[in-house]
N, CA, C and O atoms as a DFTB+ gen file, in Angstrom:
604 C
 N C O
     1  1     -95.124      34.128     -35.723
     2  2     -93.927      33.662     -36.293
     3  2     -93.905      32.158     -36.246
     4  3     -94.305      31.485     -35.296
     5  1     -93.442      31.742     -37.269
     6  2     -93.441      30.299     -37.393
     7  2     -92.146      29.748     -36.843
     8  3     -91.073      30.349     -36.879
     9  1     -92.338      28.600     -36.354
    10  2     -91.119      27.968     -35.821
    11  2     -90.235      27.561     -36.975
    12  3     -90.623      26.767     -37.833
    13  1     -89.102      28.090     -36.980
    14  2     -88.142      27.715     -38.006
    15  2     -87.089      26.810     -37.369
    16  3     -86.599      27.056     -36.267
    17  1     -86.788      25.826     -38.062
    18  2     -85.774      24.928     -37.562
    19  2     -84.414      25.392     -38.038
    20  3     -84.224      25.780     -39.191
    21  1     -83.504      25.340     -37.133
    22  2     -82.140      25.693     -37.529
    23  2     -81.460      24.439     -38.028
    24  3     -81.587      23.355     -37.457
    25  1     -80.746      24.624     -39.094
    26  2     -80.083      23.417     -39.622
    27  2     -79.026      22.920     -38.621
    28  3     -78.419      23.716     -37.904
    29  1     -78.822      21.638     -38.582
    30  2     -77.809      21.115     -37.661
    31  2     -76.419      21.616     -38.039
    32  3     -76.097      21.762     -39.218
    33  1     -75.616      21.873     -37.040
    34  2     -74.246      22.371     -37.260
    35  2     -73.348      21.155     -37.453
    36  3     -73.373      20.208     -36.667
    37  1     -72.574      21.207     -38.490
    38  2     -71.675      20.086     -38.750
    39  2     -70.328      20.348     -38.089
    40  3     -69.844      21.478     -38.032
    41  1     -69.767      19.310     -37.616
    42  2     -68.438      19.425     -36.996
    43  2     -67.404      19.631     -38.089
    44  3     -67.524      19.081     -39.183
    45  1     -66.393      20.424     -37.785
    46  2     -65.366      20.639     -38.813
    47  2     -64.666      19.309     -39.121
    48  3     -64.593      18.427     -38.266
    49  1     -64.168      19.178     -40.313
    50  2     -63.534      17.911     -40.663
    51  2     -62.290      17.671     -39.790
    52  3     -61.573      18.603     -39.426
    53  1     -62.069      16.430     -39.480
    54  2     -60.899      16.064     -38.640
    55  2     -59.620      16.293     -39.445
    56  3     -59.556      15.997     -40.638
    57  1     -58.606      16.825     -38.764
    58  2     -57.358      17.059     -39.506
    59  2     -56.750      15.724     -39.919
    60  3     -56.914      14.704     -39.249
    61  1     -56.063      15.768     -41.015
    62  2     -55.437      14.548     -41.507
    63  2     -54.319      14.154     -40.531
    64  3     -53.573      15.001     -40.041
    65  1     -54.230      12.874     -40.269
    66  2     -53.217      12.411     -39.317
    67  2     -51.838      12.534     -39.958
    68  3     -51.604      12.133     -41.099
    69  1     -50.946      13.106     -39.167
    70  2     -49.579      13.241     -39.661
    71  2     -48.898      11.893     -39.552
    72  3     -49.168      11.128     -38.627
    73  1     -48.021      11.602     -40.488
    74  2     -47.328      10.320     -40.383
    75  2     -46.467      10.311     -39.111
    76  3     -45.952      11.359     -38.723
    77  1     -46.298       9.160     -38.457
    78  2     -45.521       9.115     -37.213
    79  2     -44.091       9.580     -37.470
    80  3     -43.470       9.234     -38.475
    81  1     -43.596      10.372     -36.531
    82  2     -42.226      10.889     -36.656
    83  2     -41.251       9.732     -36.486
    84  3     -41.488       8.803     -35.713
    85  1     -40.159       9.809     -37.219
    86  2     -39.167       8.742     -37.116
    87  2     -38.469       8.856     -35.765
    88  3     -37.981       9.924     -35.394
    89  1     -38.429       7.768     -35.050
    90  2     -37.776       7.775     -33.753
    91  2     -36.293       7.529     -33.951
    92  3     -35.880       6.564     -34.594
    93  1     -35.497       8.436     -33.378
    94  2     -34.050       8.280     -33.468
    95  2     -33.606       7.392     -32.311
    96  3     -34.102       7.537     -31.194
    97  1     -32.684       6.483     -32.567
    98  2     -32.206       5.656     -31.448
    99  2     -31.471       6.534     -30.443
   100  3     -30.768       7.474     -30.813
   101  1     -31.648       6.210     -29.164
   102  2     -30.999       6.998     -28.108
   103  2     -29.485       6.861     -28.262
   104  3     -28.951       5.759     -28.390
   105  1     -28.807       8.020     -28.246
   106  2     -27.352       7.985     -28.378
   107  2     -26.749       7.556     -27.054
   108  3     -27.129       8.055     -25.995
   109  1     -25.808       6.630     -27.121
   110  2     -25.144       6.171     -25.913
   111  2     -24.036       7.143     -25.564
   112  3     -23.170       7.441     -26.387
   113  1     -24.072       7.632     -24.340
   114  2     -23.032       8.551     -23.886
   115  2     -21.901       7.735     -23.291
   116  3     -22.139       6.746     -22.599
   117  1     -20.674       8.145     -23.558
   118  2     -19.563       7.417     -22.933
   119  2     -19.580       7.662     -21.430
   120  3     -19.995       8.733     -20.986
   121  1     -19.142       6.698     -20.649
   122  2     -19.151       6.911     -19.193
   123  2     -18.223       8.054     -18.823
   124  3     -17.151       8.232     -19.401
   125  1     -18.677       8.833     -17.827
   126  2     -17.868       9.962     -17.387
   127  2     -16.672       9.459     -16.594
   128  3     -16.796       8.531     -15.795
   129  1     -15.510      10.074     -16.814
   130  2     -14.332       9.615     -16.062
   131  2     -14.507       9.928     -14.581
   132  3     -15.094      10.946     -14.215
   133  1     -14.000       9.057     -13.750
   134  2     -14.085       9.270     -12.313
   135  2     -12.744       9.733     -11.792
   136  3     -11.699       9.460     -12.384
   137  1     -12.789      10.435     -10.677
   138  2     -11.552      10.913     -10.076
   139  2     -11.172      10.071      -8.868
   140  3     -10.211      10.383      -8.164
   141  1     -11.915       9.020      -8.632
   142  2     -11.632       8.175      -7.472
   143  2     -10.476       7.230      -7.783
   144  3     -10.270       6.820      -8.925
   145  1      -9.745       6.906      -6.752
   146  2      -8.695       5.916      -6.901
   147  2      -9.321       4.542      -6.707
   148  3     -10.332       4.412      -6.017
   149  1      -8.738       3.538      -7.301
   150  2      -9.291       2.203      -7.089
   151  2      -9.148       1.797      -5.630
   152  3      -8.245       2.272      -4.940
   153  1     -10.015       0.938      -5.160
   154  2      -9.929       0.536      -3.746
   155  2      -8.621      -0.192      -3.474
   156  3      -8.056      -0.842      -4.354
   157  1      -8.163      -0.072      -2.261
   158  2      -6.934      -0.743      -1.852
   159  2      -7.221      -2.239      -1.709
   160  3      -8.346      -2.629      -1.398
   161  1      -6.211      -3.070      -1.932
   162  2      -6.445      -4.510      -1.809
   163  2      -6.722      -4.900      -0.364
   164  3      -6.320      -4.192       0.560
   165  1      -7.395      -6.004      -0.169
   166  2      -7.686      -6.443       1.205
   167  2      -6.396      -6.815       1.924
   168  3      -5.370      -7.055       1.288
   169  1      -6.451      -6.862       3.255
   170  2      -5.239      -7.179       4.015
   171  2      -4.787      -8.612       3.770
   172  3      -5.601      -9.481       3.457
   173  1      -3.494      -8.855       3.911
   174  2      -3.013     -10.236       3.794
   175  2      -3.655     -11.110       4.872
   176  3      -4.134     -10.610       5.889
   177  1      -3.654     -12.404       4.634
   178  2      -4.341     -13.327       5.535
   179  2      -3.728     -13.351       6.937
   180  3      -4.431     -13.643       7.904
   181  1      -2.430     -13.048       7.067
   182  2      -1.806     -13.139       8.381
   183  2      -2.058     -11.910       9.247
   184  3      -1.673     -11.890      10.416
   185  1      -2.694     -10.893       8.691
   186  2      -2.985      -9.682       9.468
   187  2      -4.488      -9.511       9.591
   188  3      -5.247      -9.942       8.723
   189  1      -4.908      -8.881      10.671
   190  2      -6.325      -8.654      10.896
   191  2      -6.800      -7.374      10.236
   192  3      -5.988      -6.620       9.701
   193  1      -8.103      -7.113      10.263
   194  2      -8.656      -5.921       9.616
   195  2      -8.171      -4.627      10.259
   196  3      -8.064      -3.612       9.572
   197  1      -7.877      -4.634      11.547
   198  2      -7.408      -3.409      12.191
   199  2      -5.988      -3.073      11.755
   200  3      -5.635      -1.898      11.655
   201  1      -5.167      -4.094      11.494
   202  2      -3.821      -3.848      10.985
   203  2      -3.883      -3.180       9.613
   204  3      -3.088      -2.290       9.310
   205  1      -4.831      -3.616       8.788
   206  2      -5.005      -3.024       7.472
   207  2      -5.387      -1.548       7.588
   208  3      -4.838      -0.700       6.884
   209  1      -6.334      -1.250       8.485
   210  2      -6.757       0.143       8.672
   211  2      -5.620       0.994       9.219
   212  3      -5.461       2.145       8.812
   213  1      -4.833       0.448      10.129
   214  2      -3.700       1.191      10.677
   215  2      -2.703       1.514       9.566
   216  3      -2.090       2.581       9.575
   217  1      -2.541       0.617       8.626
   218  2      -1.635       0.857       7.501
   219  2      -2.106       2.006       6.634
   220  3      -1.286       2.728       6.067
   221  1      -3.417       2.189       6.522
   222  2      -3.953       3.293       5.725
   223  2      -3.696       4.639       6.386
   224  3      -3.597       5.659       5.703
   225  1      -3.586       4.648       7.711
   226  2      -3.435       5.894       8.449
   227  2      -1.985       6.308       8.646
   228  3      -1.727       7.376       9.201
   229  1      -1.032       5.495       8.207
   230  2       0.374       5.830       8.401
   231  2       0.740       7.058       7.579
   232  3       0.256       7.237       6.462
   233  1       1.587       7.889       8.136
   234  2       2.066       9.036       7.383
   235  2       3.229       8.591       6.509
   236  3       3.784       7.511       6.705
   237  1       3.594       9.427       5.545
   238  2       4.710       9.114       4.659
   239  2       5.998       8.944       5.447
   240  3       6.812       8.078       5.126
   241  1       6.194       9.772       6.489
   242  2       7.415       9.686       7.289
   243  2       7.531       8.328       7.961
   244  3       8.621       7.761       8.037
   245  1       6.416       7.807       8.446
   246  2       6.459       6.529       9.136
   247  2       6.769       5.403       8.165
   248  3       7.458       4.449       8.527
   249  1       6.269       5.498       6.927
   250  2       6.530       4.450       5.952
   251  2       8.005       4.433       5.575
   252  3       8.564       3.361       5.344
   253  1       8.639       5.581       5.509
   254  2      10.059       5.649       5.164
   255  2      10.936       5.191       6.315
   256  3      12.108       4.875       6.109
   257  1      10.388       5.150       7.527
   258  2      11.177       4.776       8.681
   259  2      11.809       5.979       9.361
   260  3      12.526       5.826      10.350
   261  1      11.552       7.168       8.848
   262  2      12.092       8.378       9.474
   263  2      11.309       8.694      10.737
   264  3      10.134       8.351      10.863
   265  1      11.981       9.350      11.663
   266  2      11.305       9.806      12.879
   267  2      11.325      11.328      12.844
   268  3      12.383      11.953      12.912
   269  1      10.145      11.903      12.736
   270  2      10.020      13.358      12.720
   271  2       9.909      13.842      14.164
   272  3       8.977      13.473      14.879
   273  1      10.859      14.664      14.582
   274  2      10.890      15.148      15.967
   275  2      10.348      16.572      16.002
   276  3      10.816      17.446      15.273
   277  1       9.355      16.792      16.858
   278  2       8.744      18.106      17.016
   279  2       8.705      18.429      18.517
   280  3       7.858      17.915      19.248
   281  1       9.620      19.276      18.961
   282  2       9.688      19.618      20.384
   283  2       8.710      20.755      20.650
   284  3       8.854      21.857      20.120
   285  1       7.710      20.464      21.485
   286  2       6.673      21.444      21.802
   287  2       7.120      22.389      22.917
   288  3       6.892      23.596      22.836
   289  1       7.748      21.849      23.945
   290  2       8.221      22.675      25.050
   291  2       9.433      21.992      25.663
   292  3       9.435      20.782      25.889
   293  1      10.465      22.787      25.927
   294  2      11.676      22.226      26.506
   295  2      12.267      23.198      27.513
   296  3      12.554      24.352      27.195
   297  1      12.443      22.714      28.722
   298  2      13.085      23.485      29.779
   299  2      14.192      22.618      30.357
   300  3      14.125      22.178      31.505
   301  1      15.215      22.381      29.538
   302  2      16.377      21.609      29.979
   303  2      17.563      21.991      29.099
   304  3      17.375      22.505      27.997
   305  1      18.766      21.747      29.571
   306  2      19.945      22.072      28.773
   307  2      19.957      21.288      27.448
   308  3      19.359      20.218      27.339
   309  1      20.645      21.845      26.458
   310  2      20.694      21.214      25.139
   311  2      21.252      19.793      25.198
   312  3      20.780      18.910      24.481
   313  1      22.246      19.571      26.043
   314  2      22.832      18.233      26.159
   315  2      21.776      17.225      26.621
   316  3      21.698      16.114      26.096
   317  1      20.974      17.617      27.595
   318  2      19.929      16.740      28.126
   319  2      18.831      16.531      27.069
   320  3      18.325      15.421      26.905
   321  1      18.474      17.593      26.365
   322  2      17.462      17.504      25.310
   323  2      17.937      16.553      24.208
   324  3      17.175      15.700      23.753
   325  1      19.182      16.696      23.784
   326  2      19.727      15.825      22.740
   327  2      19.757      14.368      23.205
   328  3      19.505      13.449      22.425
   329  1      20.069      14.176      24.484
   330  2      20.083      12.825      25.040
   331  2      18.676      12.222      25.015
   332  3      18.514      11.042      24.703
   333  1      17.670      13.018      25.339
   334  2      16.281      12.534      25.328
   335  2      15.852      12.136      23.920
   336  3      15.273      11.067      23.728
   337  1      16.129      12.983      22.941
   338  2      15.722      12.667      21.566
   339  2      16.512      11.478      21.018
   340  3      15.960      10.632      20.315
   341  1      17.812      11.417      21.344
   342  2      18.640      10.309      20.853
   343  2      18.221       8.977      21.478
   344  3      18.327       7.933      20.835
   345  1      17.757       9.006      22.698
   346  2      17.318       7.772      23.367
   347  2      15.956       7.327      22.845
   348  3      15.734       6.133      22.641
   349  1      15.050       8.263      22.628
   350  2      13.678       7.914      22.237
   351  2      13.536       7.599      20.746
   352  3      12.736       6.737      20.383
   353  1      14.282       8.266      19.885
   354  2      14.089       8.118      18.438
   355  2      14.193       6.670      17.948
   356  3      13.310       6.223      17.216
   357  1      15.232       5.926      18.321
   358  2      15.290       4.547      17.825
   359  2      14.145       3.674      18.337
   360  3      13.703       2.757      17.644
   361  1      13.671       3.954      19.536
   362  2      12.555       3.169      20.090
   363  2      11.264       3.440      19.329
   364  3      10.483       2.526      19.065
   365  1      11.050       4.708      18.979
   366  2       9.860       5.072      18.200
   367  2       9.981       4.487      16.790
   368  3       9.005       3.978      16.239
   369  1      11.167       4.562      16.219
   370  2      11.388       4.031      14.867
   371  2      11.105       2.533      14.808
   372  3      10.567       2.034      13.820
   373  1      11.476       1.815      15.881
   374  2      11.234       0.372      15.950
   375  2       9.794       0.056      16.335
   376  3       9.419      -1.113      16.428
   377  1       8.983       1.091      16.560
   378  2       7.573       0.944      16.946
   379  2       7.410       0.112      18.227
   380  3       6.546      -0.760      18.319
   381  1       8.252       0.406      19.189
   382  2       8.164      -0.254      20.490
   383  2       6.874       0.194      21.181
   384  3       6.380       1.289      20.911
   385  1       6.325      -0.637      22.069
   386  2       5.133      -0.216      22.827
   387  2       5.431       1.034      23.665
   388  3       6.559       1.234      24.115
   389  1       4.429       1.853      23.863
   390  2       4.601       3.108      24.600
   391  2       5.173       2.890      25.991
   392  3       6.028       3.658      26.434
   393  1       4.719       1.862      26.684
   394  2       5.227       1.634      28.042
   395  2       6.714       1.280      28.017
   396  3       7.438       1.612      28.956
   397  1       7.183       0.609      26.953
   398  2       8.604       0.278      26.839
   399  2       9.445       1.527      26.583
   400  3      10.549       1.660      27.111
   401  1       8.919       2.434      25.774
   402  2       9.624       3.700      25.513
   403  2       9.728       4.494      26.810
   404  3      10.795       5.009      27.144
   405  1       8.612       4.592      27.544
   406  2       8.599       5.334      28.806
   407  2       9.576       4.722      29.813
   408  3      10.313       5.448      30.479
   409  1       9.584       3.414      29.924
   410  2      10.489       2.746      30.873
   411  2      11.950       2.972      30.520
   412  3      12.777       3.222      31.396
   413  1      12.264       2.883      29.230
   414  2      13.651       3.062      28.799
   415  2      14.133       4.487      29.065
   416  3      15.251       4.684      29.539
   417  1      13.298       5.477      28.763
   418  2      13.687       6.875      29.013
   419  2      13.858       7.136      30.511
   420  3      14.827       7.773      30.922
   421  1      12.935       6.654      31.312
   422  2      13.036       6.866      32.764
   423  2      14.307       6.231      33.311
   424  3      15.041       6.861      34.072
   425  1      14.566       4.996      32.929
   426  2      15.750       4.285      33.425
   427  2      17.028       5.008      32.996
   428  3      17.950       5.169      33.796
   429  1      17.083       5.440      31.746
   430  2      18.259       6.139      31.226
   431  2      18.507       7.449      31.982
   432  3      19.635       7.745      32.376
   433  1      17.451       8.219      32.177
   434  2      17.604       9.528      32.829
   435  2      17.831       9.408      34.333
   436  3      18.575      10.204      34.907
   437  1      17.201       8.428      34.980
   438  2      17.466       8.208      36.410
   439  2      18.927       7.808      36.618
   440  3      19.548       8.206      37.603
   441  1      19.465       7.033      35.703
   442  2      20.848       6.593      35.833
   443  2      21.860       7.698      35.565
   444  3      22.883       7.785      36.244
   445  1      21.578       8.538      34.580
   446  2      22.548       9.566      34.195
   447  2      22.397      10.862      34.984
   448  3      23.396      11.496      35.323
   449  1      21.161      11.267      35.282
   450  2      20.927      12.581      35.891
   451  2      20.351      12.504      37.309
   452  3      19.864      13.516      37.812
   453  1      20.386      11.394      37.942
   454  2      19.857      11.175      39.293
   455  2      18.335      11.052      39.280
   456  3      17.662      11.705      38.483
   457  1      17.793      10.211      40.166
   458  2      16.334      10.041      40.233
   459  2      15.668      11.334      40.710
   460  3      16.372      12.146      41.310
   461  1      14.483      11.576      40.513
   462  2      13.437      10.696      40.046
   463  2      12.766      11.345      38.841
   464  3      12.142      12.400      38.959
   465  1      12.902      10.699      37.667
   466  2      12.258      11.168      36.449
   467  2      10.953      10.423      36.250
   468  3      10.799       9.275      36.667
   469  1      10.021      11.099      35.607
   470  2       8.739      10.507      35.235
   471  2       8.623      10.662      33.729
   472  3       8.961      11.713      33.185
   473  1       8.148       9.625      33.051
   474  2       7.987       9.683      31.600
   475  2       6.594       9.193      31.231
   476  3       6.148       8.139      31.687
   477  1       5.917       9.972      30.403
   478  2       4.582       9.622      29.915
   479  2       4.672       9.582      28.395
   480  3       5.143      10.533      27.770
   481  1       4.220       8.478      27.802
   482  2       4.277       8.298      26.352
   483  2       2.908       7.836      25.873
   484  3       2.298       6.953      26.475
   485  1       2.428       8.432      24.794
   486  2       1.144       8.013      24.231
   487  2       0.744       8.890      23.074
   488  3       1.507       9.743      22.621
   489  1      -0.470       8.668      22.600
   490  2      -0.991       9.477      21.494
   491  2      -2.093      10.420      21.950
   492  3      -2.480      11.320      21.204
   493  1      -2.602      10.234      23.155
   494  2      -3.687      11.099      23.627
   495  2      -3.699      11.098      25.157
   496  3      -4.133      10.127      25.777
   497  1      -3.233      12.166      25.748
   498  2      -3.282      12.289      27.202
   499  2      -3.252      13.753      27.589
   500  3      -2.805      14.605      26.821
   501  1      -3.727      14.031      28.776
   502  2      -3.658      15.370      29.343
   503  2      -2.766      15.316      30.566
   504  3      -2.481      14.240      31.092
   505  1      -2.328      16.478      31.013
   506  2      -1.461      16.467      32.193
   507  2      -1.526      17.797      32.922
   508  3      -1.851      18.836      32.347
   509  1      -1.211      17.731      34.187
   510  2      -1.019      18.906      35.018
   511  2       0.056      18.499      36.011
   512  3      -0.196      17.701      36.914
   513  1       1.250      19.045      35.844
   514  2       2.388      18.545      36.623
   515  2       3.183      19.681      37.245
   516  3       3.036      20.847      36.880
   517  1       4.020      19.309      38.183
   518  2       5.038      20.195      38.752
   519  2       6.361      19.475      38.543
   520  3       6.470      18.278      38.812
   521  1       7.372      20.205      38.063
   522  2       8.648      19.557      37.784
   523  2       9.799      20.387      38.345
   524  3       9.652      21.573      38.640
   525  1      10.932      19.737      38.482
   526  2      12.157      20.393      38.915
   527  2      12.593      21.374      37.828
   528  3      12.402      21.117      36.639
   529  1      13.178      22.492      38.240
   530  2      13.621      23.509      37.301
   531  2      14.637      22.905      36.317
   532  3      15.528      22.150      36.706
   533  1      14.478      23.258      35.040
   534  2      15.367      22.834      33.956
   535  2      15.409      21.322      33.764
   536  3      16.443      20.777      33.377
   537  1      14.316      20.652      34.026
   538  2      14.241      19.201      33.835
   539  2      12.882      18.808      33.249
   540  3      12.166      17.995      33.833
   541  1      12.526      19.384      32.096
   542  2      11.229      19.094      31.480
   543  2      11.354      19.151      29.964
   544  3      11.974      20.064      29.418
   545  1      10.761      18.168      29.287
   546  2      10.648      18.198      27.819
   547  2       9.324      17.543      27.429
   548  3       8.918      16.525      27.991
   549  1       8.667      18.162      26.450
   550  2       7.434      17.627      25.872
   551  2       7.625      17.678      24.371
   552  3       7.813      18.749      23.795
   553  1       7.576      16.507      23.734
   554  2       7.854      16.444      22.301
   555  2       6.992      15.382      21.630
   556  3       6.433      14.497      22.278
   557  1       6.907      15.503      20.310
   558  2       6.266      14.489      19.487
   559  2       7.337      13.857      18.613
   560  3       8.205      14.538      18.067
   561  1       7.253      12.552      18.496
   562  2       8.059      11.816      17.530
   563  2       7.044      11.097      16.656
   564  3       6.382      10.156      17.093
   565  1       6.933      11.554      15.414
   566  2       5.855      11.158      14.519
   567  2       4.545      11.497      15.231
   568  3       4.296      12.671      15.503
   569  1       3.715      10.531      15.536
   570  2       2.433      10.824      16.201
   571  2       2.457      10.439      17.674
   572  3       1.415      10.438      18.329
   573  1       3.632      10.112      18.202
   574  2       3.774       9.690      19.586
   575  2       4.224      10.864      20.443
   576  3       5.277      11.450      20.188
   577  1       3.444      11.209      21.449
   578  2       3.798      12.285      22.367
   579  2       4.643      11.713      23.510
   580  3       4.363      10.633      24.030
   581  1       5.684      12.463      23.886
   582  2       6.563      12.038      24.976
   583  2       6.756      13.213      25.921
   584  3       7.157      14.299      25.504
   585  1       6.464      12.983      27.212
   586  2       6.687      13.979      28.231
   587  2       7.627      13.368      29.261
   588  3       7.336      12.323      29.843
   589  1       8.765      14.037      29.478
   590  2       9.775      13.554      30.416
   591  2      10.136      14.693      31.358
   592  3      10.471      15.791      30.914
   593  1      10.065      14.430      32.659
   594  2      10.369      15.481      33.624
   595  2      10.856      14.879      34.933
   596  3      10.625      13.706      35.226
   597  1      11.530      15.704      35.703
   598  2      12.038      15.290      37.013
   599  2      11.148      15.899      38.075
   600  3      10.829      17.086      38.020
   601  1      10.737      15.070      39.064
   602  2       9.896      15.577      40.150
   603  2      10.720      15.984      41.338
   604  3      10.172      16.434      42.344
């Protein structure tokens, strides 16, 4: 058999180039609405940064000047309870220091109901006490806790 040469294989013709597709300009999307409130303005120059933060934490009742009274436990006659709330409410409303509120309540109750009363005022404290029968009240005025009792 004779060597036969195979004819060379031709490559298929290249496909015709398609014209470039028209590029559409990117559509601008409108900004999505936000649900955030705008930031609060900075504090006035006469107040420090902590005063500004304290203002953000105030409850609506405190801004109105109202004193919300929440009696947690009371073991005293209604007259004595009313006297305690009536004495403390204006002091809390005026935002007096806690030690001043405690001193005023103790002095008032020692004078009217005989010594010795103890008063604890603050926003965070624990206690374990013994008190005279029918001489104890534990209440909140806004965010201020007040414990008044006779030893």
